[in-house]
Amino acid sequence: MTSAGVIGIDLGATNCRAGFFVGNEPPSLREEIPSVGQFPVEEGVSRLVDLVDSIRRQEGVGSVEALGIGSPGPIDPTRSVIREAPNMPAWHDVPLRDLLQDRLGLPVFLENDANLAVLGECRRGAGVGAESVLGLTLGTGVGGGFVQGGRLWTGANGMALEVGHIYVGGEGIRCACGALDCLELYCSAEGIKRWYTRRTGNTDPSSHRIFEAARKGEKAALEVVQGASLLLGRAIASLQKTLDPERILVSGGLSREWDLLVGPAAEEAKRGLFRGVAEHFDLRPAALGTDAGLYGAAELALSSVS
Amino acid sequence: MTSAGVIGIDLGATNCRAGFFVGNEPPSLREEIPSVGQFPVEEGVSRLVDLVDSIRRQEGVGSVEALGIGSPGPIDPTRSVIREAPNMPAWHDVPLRDLLQDRLGLPVFLENDANLAVLGECRRGAGVGAESVLGLTLGTGVGGGFVQGGRLWTGANGMALEVGHIYVGGEGIRCACGALDCLELYCSAEGIKRWYTRRTGNTDPSSHRIFEAARKGEKAALEVVQGASLLLGRAIASLQKTLDPERILVSGGLSREWDLLVGPAAEEAKRGLFRGVAEHFDLRPAALGTDAGLYGAAELALSSVS
């Protein structure tokens, strides 16, 4: 038996993951190839075309109605162009939607991967049942996405929810974006490492090791972790007051440090909310892990063709 | 000749302003009564009913298809209830939409007045032509609203765009909302007065007098005004990065101090934006003044019935 469905692709930094989705089910088929971002654009596009063709030929795969793709970096919303992407050095101003549409004869939809991860969580993860969801990803950097009524708000320039770059105060450090004391400078894996190094001169430890040291009571590690949590709490309060989402989902590597980082940040945020909002405040871990972007890519395709 | 149209009402602190609107035209008729918020709820509602009936009886007014109302204070979005409103002390948890609908036999739509002011600007003011608009009101306090694709985003709890309460740093002052160093503490008419008083001990001057003194080079006044402008710039950058609106409109009494306050804040904000956003950065004064809320109330009714 074959069924009509859509293909979702998540262009990751190391791997490029794809799935065939029928309706609201988990992918009935998955494929993975090395990241296409390491190749020149033309070769990368050919590899994506081969990936889609290979899925189309599989047993059980019926007609493919659309393709949804998540890409790192900002996407120009009017032209569906990848402007630039970390770890994809050659991919500047790439009209990936049009390139793939021409080769595949399929409707193709392109979106930022952090945005799609939130959409994926809304479809099948921790966002199910909420009308509006703010997603925060605490990884190497800090990213975000906002879904309302099943639709992403990506901004006039495709640059909405750059929540890693809102002002949170701190030590007076200038960010590469041009602003002072952005959230990402203090509350990302990189930011925590650099903060700890500024304190101790120690350049070795990973952010995970710093959290371990804090749990054992090491003073500098504890101060950095508590500082990061305070600033994250401030950012969450400001975002709740700006967007007033029904639910906030936190994902990414640092979200595993819930006890020392996200939990205390949520308490700090709650203290800064109006009563009518604080009593409905709903912050929880995301549920889909690294699959969120893939589900989101499928959802983008599904919602665009239905 | 009579035409079908809608009635918009703006429940102000001193006056309650109403207009009859046909299509996209300015109001063909206006009425004004003293603010109903000074009366008990039952009497206030009766006065609103009388106001609508009086408009309905006027020459040239055809069938009224709907009523849109803007109210101060947060509105419960699921029940259309005024939770509480400044200057309307007796109006707690008032289901104004249902009360008026029952008495008038008309569809009634209720929304926060600051939100409606942005919707009004999008309809006929400085927001025309932009797909997404962030409105900032710098008055006694600081308020905001966000319109995307002609629709307001009011939040899961009706508390979105409480932009007066995002974190901007400052002097370490605790706000009534529970958070530290909210924008409104420094960049509202009240905030600037209190800041100046903390500096000088002088409790007399209005915010306008402080701006006048700054223009004459008075040191304390200049420092306060420059400080307020810096913090406003930070807030604007954070909001641009969160919402990525196509346009930002600034209204309210303090927006008249463009040269010392809003202009420098816009420059400060721009320095903290990613290049692709900075080059499209579009911040300008709102155009409708105190009429914005009335136009917005009409637009709410028009868009809800059409």
Coordinates of C-alpha atoms in Angstrom, one line a residue:
Chain A
M1 CA 0.0 0.0 0.0
T2 CA 1.3 3.5 -0.8
S3 CA 0.0 6.8 0.6
A4 CA 0.4 10.4 -0.5
G5 CA 2.5 12.5 1.8
V6 CA 5.2 15.1 2.2
I7 CA 8.9 15.0 2.6
G8 CA 10.6 17.0 5.4
I9 CA 14.4 17.7 5.3
D10 CA 16.5 19.2 8.1
L11 CA 19.8 20.6 6.8
G12 CA 22.0 20.1 9.8
A13 CA 25.6 21.0 10.4
T14 CA 26.9 17.4 10.3
N15 CA 24.0 15.5 8.8
C16 CA 21.1 16.2 6.6
R17 CA 18.1 14.3 7.8
A18 CA 15.0 13.5 5.7
G19 CA 11.6 11.8 6.4
F20 CA 8.5 10.8 4.5
F21 CA 5.4 11.9 6.4
V22 CA 1.8 10.8 5.9
G23 CA -0.8 13.0 7.6
N24 CA -0.1 13.5 11.3
E25 CA 2.0 10.3 11.8
P26 CA 5.7 10.0 12.6
P27 CA 7.8 9.5 9.5
S28 CA 7.1 6.2 7.8
L29 CA 10.7 6.3 6.4
R30 CA 13.9 8.2 7.2
E31 CA 17.1 8.8 5.3
E32 CA 20.3 10.6 6.3
I33 CA 23.2 11.9 4.2
P34 CA 26.3 14.0 5.2
S35 CA 25.5 17.7 5.4
V36 CA 25.2 19.3 2.0
G37 CA 26.5 22.6 3.4
Q38 CA 30.2 21.4 3.1
F39 CA 29.8 21.2 -0.7
P40 CA 29.5 24.0 -3.3
V41 CA 25.9 25.0 -3.9
E42 CA 25.4 23.1 -7.2
E43 CA 26.7 19.9 -5.8
G44 CA 24.7 20.3 -2.6
V45 CA 21.5 20.9 -4.5
S46 CA 22.2 17.8 -6.6
R47 CA 22.6 15.7 -3.5
L48 CA 19.3 17.0 -2.1
V49 CA 17.6 16.1 -5.4
D50 CA 19.1 12.6 -5.2
L51 CA 17.9 12.3 -1.6
V52 CA 14.4 13.2 -2.5
D53 CA 14.4 10.9 -5.6
S54 CA 15.7 8.0 -3.5
I55 CA 12.8 8.5 -1.0
R56 CA 10.3 8.7 -3.8
R57 CA 11.5 5.3 -5.2
Q58 CA 11.1 3.5 -1.8
E59 CA 8.4 0.9 -1.3
G60 CA 5.4 2.3 0.5
V61 CA 6.0 5.9 -0.6
G62 CA 3.1 7.2 -2.7
S63 CA 2.9 10.5 -4.4
V64 CA 4.9 13.2 -2.7
E65 CA 2.8 16.4 -2.6
A66 CA 5.4 18.9 -1.2
L67 CA 8.8 19.3 0.3
G68 CA 9.6 21.3 3.5
I69 CA 13.2 22.2 4.3
G70 CA 14.7 23.7 7.4
S71 CA 18.0 25.5 7.0
P72 CA 20.3 27.2 9.5
G73 CA 20.7 31.0 9.3
P74 CA 18.3 33.7 8.3
I75 CA 15.9 33.1 5.3
D76 CA 14.8 36.0 3.2
P77 CA 11.0 35.7 3.6
T78 CA 9.9 37.3 0.3
R79 CA 12.3 35.3 -2.0
S80 CA 12.9 32.1 0.1
V81 CA 16.6 32.6 -0.1
I82 CA 19.2 31.3 2.4
R83 CA 21.1 34.5 3.1
E84 CA 24.1 32.9 5.0
A85 CA 24.3 29.9 7.3
P86 CA 26.8 28.9 9.9
N87 CA 28.7 25.8 8.9
M88 CA 27.6 26.3 5.3
P89 CA 30.4 28.6 4.1
A90 CA 29.7 28.6 0.4
W91 CA 25.9 29.1 0.8
H92 CA 25.4 32.8 0.4
D93 CA 22.2 34.1 -1.1
V94 CA 21.1 30.7 -2.3
P95 CA 17.5 30.6 -3.7
L96 CA 17.2 27.0 -2.5
R97 CA 13.4 26.9 -2.9
D98 CA 13.5 27.8 -6.5
L99 CA 16.5 25.7 -7.3
L100 CA 14.8 22.6 -5.9
Q101 CA 11.4 23.3 -7.3
D102 CA 12.8 23.5 -10.8
R103 CA 14.6 20.2 -10.4
L104 CA 12.0 18.3 -8.5
G105 CA 8.7 19.6 -10.0
L106 CA 7.3 19.8 -6.4
P107 CA 6.1 22.7 -4.3
V108 CA 9.0 23.4 -1.9
F109 CA 8.9 25.5 1.3
L110 CA 12.0 26.8 3.0
E111 CA 12.3 28.1 6.6
N112 CA 14.8 28.6 9.3
D113 CA 15.5 25.4 11.3
A114 CA 15.0 27.0 14.7
N115 CA 11.6 28.2 13.7
L116 CA 10.7 24.9 12.3
A117 CA 11.7 23.1 15.5
V118 CA 9.1 25.1 17.3
L119 CA 6.5 24.3 14.6
G120 CA 7.5 20.6 15.0
E121 CA 7.0 20.8 18.8
C122 CA 3.5 22.3 18.2
R123 CA 2.6 19.5 15.9
R124 CA 3.6 16.5 17.9
G125 CA 5.8 17.6 20.8
A126 CA 5.4 19.6 24.0
G127 CA 3.5 22.4 22.2
V128 CA 0.5 20.3 21.4
G129 CA -2.7 21.9 22.8
A130 CA -1.3 25.4 23.1
E131 CA -2.6 28.1 20.8
S132 CA 0.6 30.2 21.0
V133 CA 4.1 28.8 21.8
L134 CA 7.5 30.5 22.2
G135 CA 10.4 28.2 21.7
L136 CA 13.9 28.9 23.2
T137 CA 16.9 26.9 22.1
L138 CA 19.9 27.1 24.5
G139 CA 22.7 25.5 22.5
T140 CA 26.1 26.8 21.2
G141 CA 24.1 30.0 20.7
V142 CA 20.5 31.0 21.7
G143 CA 17.7 30.9 19.2
G144 CA 13.9 31.1 19.2
G145 CA 10.7 30.8 17.4
F146 CA 7.1 31.8 17.8
V147 CA 4.0 29.9 16.6
Q148 CA 0.5 31.3 16.9
G149 CA -2.6 29.5 15.7
G150 CA -0.4 26.9 13.9
R151 CA 1.6 29.6 12.0
L152 CA 5.1 30.8 12.5
W153 CA 5.9 34.5 12.9
T154 CA 9.2 34.9 11.1
G155 CA 9.3 38.7 10.8
A156 CA 9.4 41.2 8.1
N157 CA 13.0 40.5 7.4
G158 CA 12.9 36.8 8.4
M159 CA 14.8 37.9 11.6
A160 CA 12.1 37.7 14.3
L161 CA 12.8 35.8 17.5
E162 CA 16.5 36.6 17.5
V163 CA 16.1 36.2 21.2
G164 CA 19.8 35.5 21.7
H165 CA 20.3 39.1 21.0
I166 CA 17.9 40.9 23.4
Y167 CA 19.4 43.1 26.1
V168 CA 19.8 41.4 29.5
G169 CA 22.5 43.4 31.2
G170 CA 25.6 41.7 32.4
E171 CA 29.3 42.6 32.3
G172 CA 29.2 45.3 29.6
I173 CA 30.3 43.1 26.7
R174 CA 29.8 44.2 23.1
C175 CA 28.2 41.5 21.0
A176 CA 29.1 40.7 17.3
C177 CA 25.6 41.9 16.4
G178 CA 26.5 45.5 17.5
A179 CA 24.5 45.6 20.8
L180 CA 25.7 45.4 24.4
D181 CA 25.1 42.5 26.8
C182 CA 23.0 40.2 24.6
L183 CA 21.5 37.1 26.2
E184 CA 23.7 34.8 24.0
L185 CA 26.9 36.3 25.5
Y186 CA 26.0 34.8 28.9
C187 CA 23.5 32.1 28.5
S188 CA 24.7 29.8 25.7
A189 CA 27.2 27.0 25.9
E190 CA 29.8 29.3 24.4
G191 CA 28.8 32.2 26.6
I192 CA 29.1 30.2 29.8
K193 CA 32.5 28.9 28.8
R194 CA 33.8 32.4 28.0
W195 CA 32.3 33.8 31.2
Y196 CA 34.0 31.0 33.3
T197 CA 37.3 31.6 31.5
R198 CA 37.1 35.4 32.2
R199 CA 36.6 34.5 35.9
T200 CA 39.2 31.8 36.3
G201 CA 41.7 32.0 33.4
N202 CA 40.8 28.3 32.8
T203 CA 40.1 27.7 29.1
D204 CA 39.6 24.0 29.3
P205 CA 36.2 23.1 30.6
S206 CA 33.1 22.5 28.5
S207 CA 29.9 24.1 29.7
H208 CA 28.8 20.7 30.9
R209 CA 31.9 20.4 33.1
I210 CA 31.2 23.9 34.5
F211 CA 27.7 22.8 35.5
E212 CA 29.2 19.7 37.1
A213 CA 31.7 21.8 39.1
A214 CA 28.9 24.1 40.2
R215 CA 27.0 21.1 41.5
K216 CA 30.0 20.2 43.5
G217 CA 30.1 23.7 45.0
E218 CA 33.0 25.2 43.1
K219 CA 32.6 28.9 43.7
A220 CA 33.5 30.4 40.3
A221 CA 31.4 27.8 38.5
L222 CA 28.5 28.4 40.8
E223 CA 28.6 32.2 40.3
V224 CA 28.7 31.9 36.5
V225 CA 25.9 29.4 36.4
Q226 CA 23.7 31.5 38.8
G227 CA 24.5 34.6 36.9
A228 CA 23.5 32.9 33.6
S229 CA 20.3 31.7 35.2
L230 CA 19.4 35.2 36.5
L231 CA 20.0 36.7 33.0
L232 CA 17.9 34.0 31.4
G233 CA 15.1 34.7 33.8
R234 CA 15.2 38.4 32.9
A235 CA 15.0 37.5 29.2
I236 CA 12.1 35.1 29.7
A237 CA 10.2 37.7 31.6
S238 CA 10.8 40.3 28.9
L239 CA 9.7 37.8 26.2
Q240 CA 6.6 36.7 28.2
K241 CA 5.6 40.4 28.5
T242 CA 6.3 41.1 24.8
L243 CA 4.7 38.0 23.2
D244 CA 2.4 36.7 26.0
P245 CA 2.6 33.1 24.7
E246 CA 0.4 30.5 26.2
R247 CA 3.4 28.2 26.6
I248 CA 7.2 28.5 26.5
L249 CA 9.3 25.5 25.5
V250 CA 13.0 25.2 26.2
S251 CA 15.3 23.0 24.1
G252 CA 19.0 22.6 23.2
G253 CA 22.0 21.1 25.0
L254 CA 21.9 23.6 28.0
S255 CA 18.2 22.7 28.7
R256 CA 19.5 19.5 30.2
E257 CA 20.9 21.6 33.0
W258 CA 17.4 22.2 34.2
D259 CA 18.1 22.1 37.9
L260 CA 20.7 24.8 37.9
L261 CA 19.8 26.9 34.8
V262 CA 16.3 26.7 33.4
G263 CA 14.4 25.9 36.6
P264 CA 15.8 28.9 38.6
A265 CA 15.4 31.1 35.6
A266 CA 11.7 30.3 35.3
E267 CA 11.3 31.2 39.0
E268 CA 13.1 34.4 38.5
A269 CA 11.0 35.2 35.4
K270 CA 7.7 34.5 37.3
R271 CA 8.6 37.0 40.0
G272 CA 8.7 39.7 37.3
L273 CA 5.3 39.0 35.7
F274 CA 1.9 40.6 36.4
R275 CA -0.2 38.4 38.6
G276 CA -2.8 37.5 35.8
V277 CA 0.1 36.2 33.7
A278 CA 2.2 34.6 36.4
E279 CA -0.6 32.3 37.4
H280 CA -0.9 31.0 33.9
F281 CA 2.9 30.9 33.3
D282 CA 3.7 27.6 31.6
L283 CA 7.4 26.9 30.8
R284 CA 8.5 23.3 30.1
P285 CA 11.1 21.3 28.3
A286 CA 10.7 20.6 24.6
A287 CA 9.9 17.0 23.8
L288 CA 11.2 16.0 20.4
G289 CA 15.0 16.7 20.7
T290 CA 16.8 16.7 17.4
D291 CA 13.7 15.4 15.6
A292 CA 11.8 18.7 16.2
G293 CA 13.2 20.4 13.0
L294 CA 12.3 17.4 10.9
Y295 CA 8.7 17.3 12.1
G296 CA 8.6 21.1 11.6
A297 CA 9.8 20.8 8.0
A298 CA 7.1 18.2 7.4
E299 CA 4.5 20.4 9.1
L300 CA 5.5 23.4 6.9
A301 CA 4.9 21.3 3.8
L302 CA 1.7 19.8 5.1
S303 CA 0.1 23.1 6.2
S304 CA 1.2 24.8 2.9
V305 CA -0.5 22.2 0.6
S306 CA -3.6 21.4 2.7
Chain B
M1 CA -29.0 59.2 2.0
T2 CA -28.1 56.8 4.7
S3 CA -25.3 54.2 4.7
A4 CA -24.6 51.0 6.7
G5 CA -21.6 51.3 8.9
V6 CA -20.1 50.6 12.3
I7 CA -19.7 52.6 15.5
G8 CA -16.3 53.0 17.2
I9 CA -16.0 54.1 20.8
D10 CA -12.8 55.0 22.7
L11 CA -13.3 54.9 26.5
G12 CA -10.9 57.6 27.6
A13 CA -9.9 58.8 31.0
T14 CA -11.7 62.1 30.7
N15 CA -13.9 61.8 27.7
C16 CA -15.6 58.9 25.9
R17 CA -15.4 59.5 22.1
A18 CA -17.6 57.9 19.5
G19 CA -17.8 57.9 15.8
F20 CA -19.9 56.4 13.0
F21 CA -17.8 55.0 10.2
V22 CA -18.8 53.9 6.7
G23 CA -16.2 51.7 5.0
N24 CA -12.7 53.1 5.0
E25 CA -13.8 56.8 5.4
P26 CA -13.2 59.1 8.4
P27 CA -16.1 59.2 10.8
S28 CA -19.2 60.8 9.2
L29 CA -20.4 61.7 12.6
R30 CA -18.7 62.2 16.0
E31 CA -20.1 62.4 19.6
E32 CA -18.4 62.9 22.9
I33 CA -19.6 62.3 26.5
P34 CA -17.8 62.5 29.8
S35 CA -15.9 59.3 30.7
V36 CA -18.2 56.5 31.8
G37 CA -15.4 55.1 34.0
Q38 CA -16.2 57.6 36.8
F39 CA -19.7 56.0 37.2
P40 CA -20.7 52.7 38.7
V41 CA -20.7 50.0 36.0
E42 CA -24.5 49.9 35.5
E43 CA -24.8 53.6 35.0
G44 CA -21.7 53.7 32.8
V45 CA -23.2 50.9 30.6
S46 CA -26.5 52.8 30.3
R47 CA -24.7 55.9 29.2
L48 CA -22.9 54.0 26.5
V49 CA -26.2 52.5 25.4
D50 CA -27.7 56.1 25.2
L51 CA -24.6 57.2 23.2
V52 CA -25.1 54.5 20.7
D53 CA -28.8 55.1 20.4
S54 CA -28.3 58.8 19.9
I55 CA -25.9 58.1 17.0
R56 CA -28.3 55.6 15.5
R57 CA -31.1 58.3 15.5
Q58 CA -28.9 60.9 13.6
E59 CA -29.7 61.9 10.1
G60 CA -27.4 60.1 7.6
V61 CA -26.8 57.2 9.9
G62 CA -28.0 53.9 8.3
S63 CA -28.0 50.5 9.8
V64 CA -25.3 50.0 12.4
E65 CA -23.7 46.6 11.8
A66 CA -21.3 46.4 14.8
L67 CA -19.7 48.3 17.7
G68 CA -16.0 48.3 18.4
I69 CA -14.8 49.6 21.8
G70 CA -11.4 50.4 23.1
S71 CA -10.9 50.3 26.9
P72 CA -7.9 51.1 29.1
G73 CA -6.3 48.2 31.0
P74 CA -6.0 44.5 30.1
I75 CA -8.9 42.7 28.5
D76 CA -9.4 39.0 29.1
P77 CA -9.3 37.7 25.6
T78 CA -11.4 34.6 26.0
R79 CA -14.3 36.3 27.8
S80 CA -13.9 39.9 26.5
V81 CA -13.9 41.2 30.1
I82 CA -12.3 44.5 31.3
R83 CA -10.1 43.1 34.2
E84 CA -9.2 46.5 35.7
A85 CA -8.6 49.9 34.2
P86 CA -6.7 52.9 35.4
N87 CA -9.0 55.9 36.1
M88 CA -12.1 53.5 36.1
P89 CA -11.9 52.5 39.8
A90 CA -15.2 50.6 39.9
W91 CA -14.7 48.7 36.7
H92 CA -13.3 45.3 37.8
D93 CA -14.0 42.2 35.8
V94 CA -16.7 43.9 33.7
P95 CA -18.0 41.7 30.9
L96 CA -18.6 44.9 28.8
R97 CA -19.0 43.1 25.5
D98 CA -21.8 40.9 26.7
L99 CA -23.5 43.7 28.7
L100 CA -23.7 45.9 25.6
Q101 CA -24.6 43.2 23.2
D102 CA -27.6 42.3 25.3
R103 CA -28.8 45.9 25.5
L104 CA -28.0 46.9 21.9
G105 CA -28.8 43.8 19.9
L106 CA -25.5 44.4 18.0
P107 CA -22.3 42.5 17.6
V108 CA -19.8 44.2 20.0
F109 CA -16.0 43.8 20.0
L110 CA -13.8 44.9 22.9
E111 CA -10.1 45.5 22.9
N112 CA -7.4 47.3 24.8
D113 CA -7.2 51.0 23.7
A114 CA -3.4 51.0 23.1
N115 CA -3.7 47.9 20.9
L116 CA -6.5 49.6 19.0
A117 CA -4.5 52.8 18.5
V118 CA -1.9 50.7 16.5
L119 CA -4.7 49.1 14.5
G120 CA -6.1 52.6 13.8
E121 CA -2.7 53.7 12.6
C122 CA -2.5 50.7 10.3
R123 CA -5.8 51.5 8.8
R124 CA -5.5 55.2 8.1
G125 CA -2.3 56.5 9.8
A126 CA 1.4 56.1 9.6
G127 CA 1.1 52.3 9.4
V128 CA -0.6 52.2 6.0
G129 CA 1.3 50.0 3.6
A130 CA 3.2 48.0 6.2
E131 CA 2.5 44.3 6.7
S132 CA 3.6 44.3 10.3
V133 CA 3.7 47.3 12.7
L134 CA 4.9 47.7 16.2
G135 CA 3.4 50.7 18.0
L136 CA 5.0 52.3 21.0
T137 CA 3.2 54.8 23.1
L138 CA 5.4 57.0 25.4
G139 CA 3.0 58.8 27.7
T140 CA 2.5 58.8 31.4
G141 CA 3.5 55.1 31.1
V142 CA 4.8 53.1 28.1
G143 CA 2.5 50.9 26.1
G144 CA 2.6 49.0 22.9
G145 CA 0.7 47.0 20.3
F146 CA 1.6 44.7 17.4
V147 CA -0.4 44.3 14.1
Q148 CA 0.5 41.7 11.6
G149 CA -1.5 41.1 8.4
G150 CA -4.2 43.5 9.6
R151 CA -4.7 41.6 12.9
L152 CA -3.7 42.4 16.4
W153 CA -1.6 40.0 18.4
T154 CA -2.9 40.5 22.0
G155 CA -1.5 37.5 23.7
A156 CA -2.7 34.3 25.4
N157 CA -3.7 36.4 28.4
G158 CA -4.5 39.6 26.7
M159 CA -1.1 40.9 28.0
A160 CA 1.1 41.0 25.0
L161 CA 3.2 44.1 24.1
E162 CA 3.5 45.2 27.8
V163 CA 6.6 46.8 26.4
G164 CA 6.8 49.3 29.3
H165 CA 7.9 46.3 31.4
I166 CA 10.8 44.8 29.5
Y167 CA 14.2 44.9 31.1
V168 CA 16.4 47.7 30.0
G169 CA 18.9 48.1 32.8
G170 CA 19.2 51.4 34.6
E171 CA 19.6 52.3 38.3
G172 CA 18.4 49.1 39.9
I173 CA 14.9 50.1 40.7
R174 CA 12.2 47.6 41.4
C175 CA 9.0 48.1 39.4
A176 CA 5.4 47.6 40.6
C177 CA 5.2 44.7 38.2
G178 CA 7.8 42.8 40.2
A179 CA 10.7 43.1 37.8
L180 CA 13.8 45.2 38.0
D181 CA 14.6 48.2 35.7
C182 CA 11.6 48.1 33.4
L183 CA 11.5 50.6 30.5
E184 CA 8.6 52.5 31.9
L185 CA 10.6 53.4 35.1
Y186 CA 12.9 55.6 33.0
C187 CA 11.3 56.4 29.7
S188 CA 7.8 57.6 30.5
A189 CA 6.7 61.1 31.5
E190 CA 6.4 59.8 35.1
G191 CA 9.7 58.0 34.9
I192 CA 11.6 61.0 33.6
K193 CA 10.2 63.2 36.3
R194 CA 11.1 60.7 39.1
W195 CA 14.6 60.3 37.6
Y196 CA 15.1 64.0 37.6
T197 CA 13.8 64.3 41.1
R198 CA 16.2 61.6 42.3
R199 CA 19.1 63.5 40.7
T200 CA 18.2 67.0 41.9
G201 CA 15.7 66.8 44.7
N202 CA 13.5 69.1 42.6
T203 CA 10.0 67.7 42.6
D204 CA 8.4 70.5 40.5
P205 CA 9.1 70.2 36.8
S206 CA 6.9 68.4 34.3
S207 CA 8.7 66.1 31.9
H208 CA 8.3 68.8 29.2
R209 CA 10.1 71.3 31.5
I210 CA 12.9 68.8 31.9
F211 CA 13.3 68.5 28.1
E212 CA 13.3 72.3 27.9
A213 CA 16.0 72.5 30.5
A214 CA 18.0 69.9 28.7
R215 CA 17.8 71.9 25.5
K216 CA 19.2 74.9 27.4
G217 CA 22.1 72.7 28.5
E218 CA 21.2 72.1 32.2
K219 CA 23.4 69.2 33.2
A220 CA 21.1 67.1 35.3
A221 CA 18.2 67.5 32.8
L222 CA 20.5 66.6 29.9
E223 CA 21.9 63.5 31.7
V224 CA 18.4 62.2 32.5
V225 CA 17.1 62.8 29.0
Q226 CA 20.2 61.2 27.4
G227 CA 19.9 58.3 29.8
A228 CA 16.2 57.8 28.9
S229 CA 17.1 57.9 25.2
L230 CA 19.8 55.3 25.6
L231 CA 17.4 52.9 27.5
L232 CA 14.7 53.5 24.9
G233 CA 17.1 52.6 22.2
R234 CA 18.0 49.4 23.9
A235 CA 14.4 48.5 24.2
I236 CA 13.7 49.3 20.6
A237 CA 16.6 47.1 19.5
S238 CA 15.4 44.2 21.6
L239 CA 11.8 44.6 20.3
Q240 CA 13.0 44.8 16.7
K241 CA 15.0 41.6 17.3
T242 CA 12.0 39.8 18.9
L243 CA 9.2 40.9 16.6
D244 CA 11.0 42.0 13.5
P245 CA 8.2 44.4 12.4
E246 CA 8.4 46.1 9.1
R247 CA 7.7 49.5 10.8
I248 CA 7.8 50.9 14.3
L249 CA 5.4 53.8 15.1
V250 CA 6.0 56.0 18.2
S251 CA 3.1 58.0 19.7
G252 CA 2.2 59.7 23.0
G253 CA 3.2 62.9 24.7
L254 CA 6.9 62.2 24.9
S255 CA 7.1 61.4 21.2
R256 CA 6.9 65.2 20.7
E257 CA 10.4 65.3 22.2
W258 CA 11.7 63.6 19.0
D259 CA 15.0 65.6 18.8
L260 CA 16.3 64.7 22.3
L261 CA 14.5 61.4 23.0
V262 CA 13.2 59.3 20.1
G263 CA 15.6 60.3 17.3
P264 CA 18.7 59.5 19.3
A265 CA 17.1 56.3 20.6
A266 CA 16.4 55.2 17.0
E267 CA 20.1 55.7 16.2
E268 CA 21.2 53.8 19.3
A269 CA 18.8 50.9 18.4
K270 CA 20.1 50.8 14.8
R271 CA 23.7 50.3 16.0
G272 CA 22.5 47.1 17.7
L273 CA 20.8 45.5 14.8
F274 CA 22.0 42.9 12.3
R275 CA 23.0 44.5 9.0
G276 CA 20.1 43.0 7.0
V277 CA 17.6 44.4 9.5
A278 CA 19.3 47.8 10.2
E279 CA 19.2 48.7 6.5
H280 CA 15.4 48.2 6.5
F281 CA 14.9 49.8 9.9
D282 CA 11.8 52.0 9.7
L283 CA 10.8 54.0 12.8
R284 CA 8.5 57.0 12.5
P285 CA 6.0 59.1 14.4
A286 CA 2.4 57.9 14.5
A287 CA 0.0 60.2 12.6
L288 CA -3.4 60.1 14.1
G289 CA -2.8 61.5 17.6
T290 CA -5.7 60.9 20.0
D291 CA -7.9 59.8 17.1
A292 CA -5.9 56.6 16.6
G293 CA -7.9 54.6 19.2
L294 CA -11.2 55.7 17.7
Y295 CA -10.2 54.6 14.2
G296 CA -8.9 51.3 15.7
A297 CA -12.2 50.7 17.4
A298 CA -14.0 51.2 14.1
E299 CA -11.5 48.9 12.3
L300 CA -12.0 46.2 14.9
A301 CA -15.7 46.3 14.3
L302 CA -15.3 46.5 10.5
S303 CA -12.9 43.6 10.2
S304 CA -14.9 41.5 12.5
V305 CA -18.2 41.8 10.6
S306 CA -16.7 41.7 7.0

